[in-house]
Coordinates of C-alpha atoms and ligand atoms in Angstrom, one line a residue:
X1 CA -156.7 -71.9 -234.6
X2 CA -155.0 -74.3 -235.0
X3 CA -153.5 -77.0 -232.1
X4 CA -150.6 -78.1 -234.0
X5 CA -148.1 -75.7 -235.9
X6 CA -145.5 -76.9 -237.8
X7 CA -142.9 -75.2 -239.9
X8 CA -141.0 -76.2 -243.2
X9 CA -138.5 -72.8 -242.4
X10 CA -136.9 -73.0 -245.7
X11 CA -134.7 -70.3 -247.9
X12 CA -131.8 -69.2 -245.5
X13 CA -129.5 -70.0 -248.2
X14 CA -131.2 -68.0 -251.0
X15 CA -132.0 -64.9 -248.5
X16 CA -128.1 -64.9 -247.3
X17 CA -127.0 -65.6 -251.3
X18 CA -129.4 -62.2 -252.2
X19 CA -127.2 -60.5 -250.0
X20 CA -123.9 -61.8 -251.3
X21 CA -123.1 -63.5 -247.6
X22 CA -122.5 -66.9 -247.4
X23 CA -126.2 -69.5 -246.7
X24 CA -125.0 -70.0 -242.7
X25 CA -125.4 -66.3 -242.5
X26 CA -128.8 -66.8 -243.8
X27 CA -129.4 -70.5 -241.3
X28 CA -128.1 -67.9 -238.5
X29 CA -130.4 -65.0 -239.3
X30 CA -133.4 -68.3 -239.3
X31 CA -133.0 -69.2 -236.1
X32 CA -133.4 -66.0 -234.8
X33 CA -136.9 -66.3 -236.2
X34 CA -138.6 -69.0 -234.4
X35 CA -138.9 -66.7 -231.0
X36 CA -141.0 -64.7 -232.4
X37 CA -142.9 -67.4 -233.6
X38 CA -143.3 -69.3 -230.4
X39 CA -144.0 -66.5 -228.7
X40 CA -147.6 -66.1 -231.1
X41 CA -147.9 -69.7 -230.5
X42 CA -148.4 -69.0 -227.1
X43 CA -150.4 -65.7 -227.9
X44 CA -152.6 -67.1 -230.0
X45 CA -153.2 -70.2 -228.2
X46 CA -151.4 -72.3 -230.9
X47 CA -149.9 -75.9 -227.9
X48 CA -147.6 -76.8 -230.3
X49 CA -145.2 -76.1 -232.4
X50 CA -142.9 -78.3 -235.6
X51 CA -140.2 -76.8 -236.9
X52 CA -138.3 -78.3 -239.5
X53 CA -134.9 -77.5 -238.7
X54 CA -132.8 -80.4 -240.4
X55 CA -133.7 -83.2 -243.0
X56 CA -132.4 -87.0 -243.3
X57 CA -132.0 -85.6 -246.4
X58 CA -129.7 -82.3 -245.1
X59 CA -126.4 -84.7 -244.3
X60 CA -126.4 -84.7 -248.3
X61 CA -125.3 -80.6 -247.5
X62 CA -121.1 -79.6 -247.6
X63 CA -119.3 -80.7 -244.2
X64 CA -118.8 -76.6 -243.2
X65 CA -122.9 -76.2 -243.7
X66 CA -123.7 -79.4 -241.8
X67 CA -121.3 -78.5 -239.2
X68 CA -122.8 -75.6 -238.3
X69 CA -126.6 -76.3 -238.5
X70 CA -125.1 -78.9 -235.5
X71 CA -124.2 -75.5 -233.8
X72 CA -127.1 -73.9 -234.5
X73 CA -129.5 -75.3 -232.3
X74 CA -127.7 -76.0 -229.1
X75 CA -126.2 -72.1 -229.6
X76 CA -130.0 -71.2 -229.9
X77 CA -131.4 -73.3 -227.1
X78 CA -128.5 -71.5 -225.0
X79 CA -129.4 -67.9 -226.2
X80 CA -133.0 -68.4 -225.6
X81 CA -132.9 -69.6 -222.2
X82 CA -134.5 -67.2 -220.1
X83 CA -137.5 -66.8 -222.7
X84 CA -138.1 -70.2 -223.2
X85 CA -138.1 -70.1 -218.9
X86 CA -139.9 -67.5 -218.3
X87 CA -142.6 -68.7 -221.3
X88 CA -143.0 -72.1 -219.6
X89 CA -142.3 -73.2 -223.2
X90 CA -141.7 -77.1 -223.3
X91 CA -139.0 -78.4 -226.1
X92 CA -139.4 -81.9 -227.8
X93 CA -136.8 -82.7 -230.2
X94 CA -138.0 -84.9 -233.0
X95 CA -134.7 -87.2 -234.8
X96 CA -132.0 -88.5 -233.8
X97 CA -129.6 -86.6 -231.7
X98 CA -127.2 -89.1 -231.5
X99 CA -125.5 -88.1 -234.4
X100 CA -125.5 -84.4 -232.5
X101 CA -121.2 -83.8 -231.2
X102 CA -121.1 -85.0 -227.5
X103 CA -121.8 -81.7 -226.0
X104 CA -124.3 -80.3 -228.1
X105 CA -126.5 -83.1 -227.5
X106 CA -125.7 -83.1 -223.9
X107 CA -127.2 -79.6 -223.7
X108 CA -130.1 -80.4 -226.1
X109 CA -131.3 -83.5 -223.5
X110 CA -130.5 -81.1 -220.5
X111 CA -133.3 -78.2 -221.7
X112 CA -136.1 -81.4 -222.9
X113 CA -135.5 -82.5 -219.1
X114 CA -135.5 -79.3 -217.6
X115 CA -138.1 -78.0 -219.6
X116 CA -140.3 -80.5 -219.0
X117 CA -143.4 -80.1 -216.9
X118 CA -143.4 -76.0 -219.1
X119 CA -147.4 -76.0 -220.6
X120 CA -147.7 -73.0 -222.3
X121 CA -146.5 -74.6 -225.8
X122 CA -144.6 -77.1 -227.3
X123 CA -142.1 -76.4 -229.0
X124 CA -141.0 -79.4 -230.8
X125 CA -137.7 -79.9 -232.6
X126 CA -137.7 -81.8 -236.0
X127 CA -133.3 -82.5 -236.2
X128 CA -132.3 -84.8 -238.1
X129 CA -136.2 -85.8 -239.1
X130 CA -137.3 -87.7 -241.8
X131 CA -141.2 -88.5 -242.1
X132 CA -140.3 -92.1 -243.7
X133 CA -137.6 -92.8 -241.0
X134 CA -139.8 -91.8 -238.2
X135 CA -142.2 -94.8 -238.9
X136 CA -139.4 -97.3 -239.2
X137 CA -138.8 -96.5 -236.2
X138 CA -142.0 -96.9 -234.9
X139 CA -141.9 -99.9 -237.1
X140 CA -139.1 -101.4 -234.8
X141 CA -139.5 -100.1 -231.3
X142 CA -143.4 -101.8 -231.8
X143 CA -141.6 -105.0 -232.9
X144 CA -139.3 -104.7 -230.4
X145 CA -141.6 -104.0 -227.8
X146 CA -143.3 -107.3 -229.1
X147 CA -146.6 -105.9 -230.2
X148 CA -148.8 -108.6 -231.9
X149 CA -149.7 -107.9 -235.5
X150 CA -153.8 -107.9 -234.9
X151 CA -153.3 -105.0 -231.7
X152 CA -151.2 -102.7 -234.3
X153 CA -153.8 -99.9 -235.1
X154 CA -153.4 -96.0 -235.7
X155 CA -153.4 -95.0 -232.0
X156 CA -150.4 -97.5 -231.4
X157 CA -148.4 -96.7 -234.6
X158 CA -149.7 -92.5 -233.4
X159 CA -148.3 -93.9 -229.4
X160 CA -145.3 -95.0 -231.3
X161 CA -144.2 -91.9 -233.0
X162 CA -141.6 -88.7 -231.6
X163 CA -145.2 -86.5 -231.4
X164 CA -146.9 -89.2 -229.5
X165 CA -149.3 -87.2 -227.1
X166 CA -149.7 -84.6 -229.1
X167 CA -152.5 -83.6 -231.8
X168 CA -151.4 -84.2 -235.4
X169 CA -150.3 -80.6 -236.8
X170 CA -153.3 -78.7 -238.1
X171 CA -151.9 -76.6 -240.4
X172 CA -148.1 -76.9 -242.2
X173 CA -146.6 -73.5 -242.9
X174 CA -143.6 -73.4 -245.8
X175 CA -141.9 -70.9 -246.1
X176 CA -139.5 -69.9 -249.7
X177 CA -142.2 -70.8 -252.6
X178 CA -141.3 -74.1 -253.4
X179 CA -144.3 -76.4 -252.4
X180 CA -143.8 -80.3 -251.4
X181 CA -143.5 -82.1 -247.9
X182 CA -139.8 -83.1 -248.1
X183 CA -140.6 -85.8 -245.9
X184 CA -141.9 -83.9 -243.0
X185 CA -144.3 -85.8 -240.8
X186 CA -145.2 -88.0 -243.3
X187 CA -147.2 -90.2 -240.7
X188 CA -149.2 -86.7 -238.8
X189 CA -150.3 -85.0 -241.9
X190 CA -153.0 -87.2 -243.4
X191 CA -155.4 -84.8 -242.7
X192 CA -153.3 -81.5 -242.7
X193 CA -153.8 -78.3 -244.2
X194 CA -151.0 -76.9 -245.8
X195 CA -149.7 -72.5 -246.4
X196 CA -147.0 -72.1 -249.3
X197 CA -145.5 -68.9 -248.6
X198 CA -142.6 -67.3 -250.9
X199 CA -141.4 -65.1 -247.7
X200 CA -138.2 -67.1 -247.3
X201 CA -138.1 -68.0 -243.1
X202 CA -135.1 -65.2 -242.3
X203 CA -137.4 -62.3 -243.7
X204 CA -141.3 -64.5 -242.2
X205 CA -142.6 -61.7 -239.7
X206 CA -145.2 -62.3 -236.9
X207 CA -147.7 -60.6 -239.6
X208 CA -146.4 -63.3 -242.0
X209 CA -147.3 -65.5 -239.5
X210 CA -149.7 -64.4 -238.6
X211 CA -151.5 -64.1 -242.4
X212 CA -151.0 -67.6 -242.4
X213 CA -153.4 -68.3 -239.3
X214 CA -156.5 -65.8 -240.7
X215 CA -155.7 -67.6 -243.9
X216 CA -156.2 -71.4 -242.0
X217 CA -159.8 -69.8 -240.2
X218 CA -161.3 -69.3 -243.4
X219 CA -161.1 -73.0 -245.1
X220 CA -163.4 -75.7 -244.4
X221 CA -162.0 -78.6 -242.7
X222 CA -164.2 -81.9 -243.8
X223 CA -162.3 -84.3 -242.7
X224 CA -163.7 -86.9 -245.6
X225 CA -167.6 -85.8 -244.9
X226 CA -170.2 -84.0 -246.6
X227 CA -169.8 -79.7 -246.4
X228 CA -171.3 -78.6 -243.6
X229 CA -173.9 -76.0 -245.2
X230 CA -174.8 -73.0 -242.3
X231 CA -177.8 -73.2 -241.1
X232 CA -180.3 -71.7 -243.3
X233 CA -178.7 -71.3 -246.5
X234 CA -179.9 -74.5 -248.0
X235 CA -182.9 -76.7 -246.8
X236 CA -182.6 -80.7 -247.3
X237 CA -186.7 -80.8 -246.0
Ligands
IPE301 C1 -133.5 -73.7 -244.9 O1 -132.8 -72.9 -246.0 C2 -133.0 -74.0 -243.4 C3 -132.6 -75.8 -244.1 C4 -132.5 -76.7 -244.6 C5 -131.4 -76.8 -243.1 P1 -132.1 -73.6 -247.0 O2 -130.8 -73.8 -246.3 O3 -133.1 -75.0 -247.8 O4 -132.7 -72.9 -248.4 P2 -132.9 -72.9 -249.8 O5 -133.6 -73.5 -249.6 O6 -131.0 -72.8 -250.2 O7 -132.4 -71.1 -249.4
IPE302 C1 -136.2 -78.7 -245.9 O1 -135.9 -77.9 -246.9 C2 -135.6 -79.6 -244.6 C3 -135.8 -78.4 -243.2 C4 -136.6 -77.4 -243.8 C5 -135.1 -78.7 -242.5 P1 -134.6 -79.1 -247.5 O2 -134.3 -77.0 -248.2 O3 -134.1 -79.5 -247.2 O4 -135.7 -79.2 -248.8 P2 -135.5 -79.3 -249.9 O5 -134.6 -80.3 -250.6 O6 -136.1 -78.2 -251.6 O7 -136.5 -80.9 -250.5
MG303 MG1 -133.9 -75.7 -249.6

């Protein structure tokens, strides 16, 4: 089982358009899927789930779509409040939430604070998130803290990321058929296994998620090493 699963929840707009609906309807439906996937993570012992909700590039979308997406996160968090508390989900935000409307921001900050001691699942919401922006922020913070050049290590940089203290993603799922990272978890995904699904995010069920987990289970991760052969399969004596 992966300890950390990251998901690029893509395809909301196409899902809606295929039904003759506004793109927003796809975002609303897509946001509802997160609950089932988070529950499945708890069932399977996945400790961290990171979902890509809004990228730094998504600002270039029409203003009404952007403002809809801004309101969607606090709205969903409120709707799932009892589930979050019952199932002990810890909410973290990756990204600059200072750009949220004030009331939305306060609502999000409140739930982050209130769930800080929950231990069943870390749900990282990447919101106004860009992988490069995250690295720039980390570098700036390290310089501000006065870290000396010779003291900068990979662990220090990892600790300056939004995901500080969490394992790197083992599995990254992208729905919607495209096969690219779109500026997601640039620093953290060096040895992540990628899984691409043509299913549009609002149609991505628990069963589809289980198929991704099963596929992950069949992979051999080598981390640059020589493949491990099964005992007795080959002899090097
Ligand atoms: C992903 O769905 C959600 C966000 C980027 C916020 P899209 O809105 O990108 O859906 P498509 O890719 O246009 O279908
Ligand atoms: C990636 O989807 C961002 C999110 C899912 C939030 P996009 O739809 O923005 O990615 P591109 O533009 O197809 O690369
Ligand atoms: Mg898209």
